[in-house]
Amino acid sequence: MPRPVKCRRVAHIPGTIYFKPAGIPLRELDEVVVSVDEIEAIRLKDIEGLEQEQGAEKMNISRPTFQRTLASARGKIADALINGKAIRIEGGNIEMAQHRFRCGRDGTEWDVPPDAMTQGQPQYCPECNTPQELPITPPAFYGRGRGRGRGRCHGGSRW
Ligand SMILES: [Zn+2]
């Protein structure tokens, strides 16, 4: 099994996912794709005014990774503004996409995508089949609190 990529914590998902210059049909535009974690880096640094160290901590990544993510985001956005390209925001290695459950009986942990969490039905432990009512990291967790909370996402490993 491939080693999972460590997720970046994102507190805010942009509501608008497409920007384009006015008056030009989309098919005639180049587009840049900015990932949600890149947008989050921009938001933390440029909107909330955090230092890189703080932003890195919020996203649960190292400061160099935060800096790289930020530089990548700014580069893409600058490219779009200067060269008249569309901007699509999507994807990225983000933590919000999963709900992690932990079995109260044997401690097994597993991830459940949001679309599998329908109507509050319990999730069943893959090991012992015990129903679980609540994820250990409910969505309300994100965007609150401080602290690193390392290892919450796929056990965390490396970049
Ligand atoms: Zn179990």
CSV table of C-alpha atoms and ligand atoms in Angstrom, one decimal:
chain,number,residue,atom,x,y,z
A,1,MET,CA,0.0,0.0,0.0
A,2,PRO,CA,1.4,3.4,-0.9
A,3,ARG,CA,2.3,5.7,2.0
A,4,PRO,CA,-0.5,8.2,2.3
A,5,VAL,CA,0.3,11.9,1.7
A,6,LYS,CA,0.0,14.0,4.8
A,7,CYS,CA,-3.1,16.1,4.7
A,8,ARG,CA,-3.1,19.8,5.1
A,9,ARG,CA,-5.6,21.3,7.5
A,10,VAL,CA,-8.0,23.7,5.8
A,11,ALA,CA,-10.4,25.8,7.8
A,12,HIS,CA,-12.1,27.6,5.0
A,13,ILE,CA,-13.4,26.3,1.7
A,14,PRO,CA,-13.9,29.1,-0.8
A,15,GLY,CA,-17.5,29.4,-1.9
A,16,THR,CA,-16.6,30.5,-5.4
A,17,ILE,CA,-14.5,28.1,-7.3
A,18,TYR,CA,-14.1,29.8,-10.7
A,19,PHE,CA,-12.9,33.3,-11.6
A,20,LYS,CA,-12.5,34.5,-15.2
A,21,PRO,CA,-11.8,37.7,-16.9
A,22,ALA,CA,-15.0,39.4,-18.0
A,23,GLY,CA,-16.1,39.4,-21.6
A,24,ILE,CA,-13.9,36.5,-22.9
A,25,PRO,CA,-15.5,33.1,-23.5
A,26,LEU,CA,-14.1,30.5,-21.3
A,27,ARG,CA,-13.0,28.3,-24.2
A,28,GLU,CA,-10.6,31.1,-25.3
A,29,LEU,CA,-9.0,31.4,-21.9
A,30,ASP,CA,-6.1,29.6,-20.4
A,31,GLU,CA,-6.7,28.7,-16.8
A,32,VAL,CA,-4.6,28.1,-13.8
A,33,VAL,CA,-5.7,25.6,-11.1
A,34,VAL,CA,-5.1,26.7,-7.6
A,35,SER,CA,-5.6,24.0,-4.9
A,36,VAL,CA,-7.7,24.6,-1.9
A,37,ASP,CA,-4.7,24.3,0.4
A,38,GLU,CA,-2.9,27.0,-1.6
A,39,ILE,CA,-5.9,29.3,-1.2
A,40,GLU,CA,-5.9,28.5,2.5
A,41,ALA,CA,-2.2,29.6,2.7
A,42,ILE,CA,-3.1,32.9,1.0
A,43,ARG,CA,-6.0,33.4,3.3
A,44,LEU,CA,-4.0,32.8,6.5
A,45,LYS,CA,-1.1,34.9,5.4
A,46,ASP,CA,-2.6,37.8,3.4
A,47,ILE,CA,-6.2,38.0,4.8
A,48,GLU,CA,-5.7,37.0,8.5
A,49,GLY,CA,-2.2,38.5,8.5
A,50,LEU,CA,-0.6,35.5,10.2
A,51,GLU,CA,3.2,34.9,10.2
A,52,GLN,CA,4.3,31.9,8.2
A,53,GLU,CA,5.0,30.0,11.4
A,54,GLN,CA,1.5,30.5,12.6
A,55,GLY,CA,0.0,29.7,9.2
A,56,ALA,CA,2.0,26.5,9.0
A,57,GLU,CA,0.8,25.5,12.4
A,58,LYS,CA,-2.8,26.2,11.5
A,59,MET,CA,-2.5,24.0,8.4
A,60,ASN,CA,-0.5,21.3,10.3
A,61,ILE,CA,2.5,21.6,7.9
A,62,SER,CA,6.1,22.7,8.2
A,63,ARG,CA,7.0,26.3,7.7
A,64,PRO,CA,9.0,25.6,4.5
A,65,THR,CA,6.0,23.7,3.1
A,66,PHE,CA,3.8,26.6,4.0
A,67,GLN,CA,6.1,29.0,2.3
A,68,ARG,CA,6.3,26.9,-0.8
A,69,THR,CA,2.5,26.6,-0.9
A,70,LEU,CA,2.1,30.3,-0.5
A,71,ALA,CA,4.6,31.1,-3.2
A,72,SER,CA,3.0,28.7,-5.6
A,73,ALA,CA,-0.4,30.2,-4.9
A,74,ARG,CA,0.8,33.7,-5.4
A,75,GLY,CA,2.6,32.8,-8.6
A,76,LYS,CA,-0.5,31.2,-10.1
A,77,ILE,CA,-2.7,34.1,-9.1
A,78,ALA,CA,-0.2,36.6,-10.5
A,79,ASP,CA,0.0,34.7,-13.7
A,80,ALA,CA,-3.8,34.8,-14.0
A,81,LEU,CA,-4.1,38.5,-13.3
A,82,ILE,CA,-1.1,39.6,-15.5
A,83,ASN,CA,-1.8,37.2,-18.4
A,84,GLY,CA,-5.6,37.3,-18.3
A,85,LYS,CA,-6.2,33.7,-17.4
A,86,ALA,CA,-9.1,32.0,-15.6
A,87,ILE,CA,-8.6,30.7,-12.0
A,88,ARG,CA,-10.1,27.4,-10.9
A,89,ILE,CA,-9.9,26.5,-7.3
A,90,GLU,CA,-10.0,22.8,-6.6
A,91,GLY,CA,-8.4,19.8,-5.1
A,92,GLY,CA,-5.3,19.6,-3.0
A,93,ASN,CA,-4.4,17.3,-0.1
A,94,ILE,CA,-6.9,18.5,2.4
A,95,GLU,CA,-8.2,17.1,5.6
A,96,MET,CA,-11.8,18.3,5.4
A,97,ALA,CA,-12.8,15.7,2.9
A,98,GLN,CA,-12.7,12.8,5.4
A,99,HIS,CA,-14.3,12.0,8.7
A,100,ARG,CA,-12.1,9.8,10.8
A,101,PHE,CA,-13.7,7.3,13.1
A,102,ARG,CA,-12.2,5.4,15.9
A,103,CYS,CA,-13.7,2.2,17.3
A,104,GLY,CA,-14.5,2.4,21.0
A,105,ARG,CA,-13.8,-1.3,21.3
A,106,ASP,CA,-10.5,-2.0,19.7
A,107,GLY,CA,-9.2,1.4,18.7
A,108,THR,CA,-9.3,0.8,14.9
A,109,GLU,CA,-9.3,4.1,13.0
A,110,TRP,CA,-10.7,4.6,9.5
A,111,ASP,CA,-11.7,7.4,7.2
A,112,VAL,CA,-15.2,8.0,5.8
A,113,PRO,CA,-15.8,10.4,2.9
A,114,PRO,CA,-18.6,12.9,3.6
A,115,ASP,CA,-20.9,11.5,0.8
A,116,ALA,CA,-20.8,8.2,2.7
A,117,MET,CA,-22.1,9.8,5.8
A,118,THR,CA,-25.8,9.9,4.9
A,119,GLN,CA,-28.5,10.7,7.4
A,120,GLY,CA,-26.4,10.2,10.5
A,121,GLN,CA,-26.3,6.4,10.0
A,122,PRO,CA,-23.6,4.8,12.2
A,123,GLN,CA,-20.4,3.7,10.6
A,124,TYR,CA,-19.3,0.1,11.3
A,125,CYS,CA,-15.9,-0.7,12.5
A,126,PRO,CA,-14.1,-2.6,9.7
A,127,GLU,CA,-12.5,-4.9,12.3
A,128,CYS,CA,-15.2,-5.8,14.7
A,129,ASN,CA,-18.4,-4.4,13.0
A,130,THR,CA,-19.3,-2.3,16.1
A,131,PRO,CA,-21.5,0.7,15.1
A,132,GLN,CA,-19.8,4.1,15.7
A,133,GLU,CA,-22.0,7.2,16.2
A,134,LEU,CA,-19.5,10.0,15.9
A,135,PRO,CA,-16.3,10.8,14.1
A,136,ILE,CA,-13.3,11.7,16.3
A,137,THR,CA,-12.7,14.9,14.2
A,138,PRO,CA,-16.2,16.4,13.5
A,139,PRO,CA,-16.2,19.1,10.9
A,140,ALA,CA,-16.7,21.8,13.6
A,141,PHE,CA,-13.2,21.0,14.7
A,142,TYR,CA,-11.7,22.7,11.7
A,143,GLY,CA,-11.1,26.4,12.0
A,144,ARG,CA,-11.2,26.4,15.8
A,145,GLY,CA,-8.7,26.0,18.4
A,146,ARG,CA,-4.9,26.0,18.1
A,147,GLY,CA,-2.4,23.3,18.7
A,148,ARG,CA,-1.0,20.9,16.2
A,149,GLY,CA,-3.2,17.9,16.5
A,150,ARG,CA,-0.6,15.9,14.5
A,151,GLY,CA,-1.4,12.5,13.3
A,152,ARG,CA,-5.1,13.1,12.9
A,153,CYS,CA,-5.0,12.7,9.2
A,154,HIS,CA,-4.1,9.3,7.9
A,155,GLY,CA,-1.7,8.9,10.7
A,156,GLY,CA,0.5,11.7,9.2
A,157,SER,CA,3.8,10.8,7.7
A,158,ARG,CA,5.9,13.2,5.6
A,159,TRP,CA,5.9,15.4,2.6
B,1,ZN,ZN,-13.7,-2.3,16.3
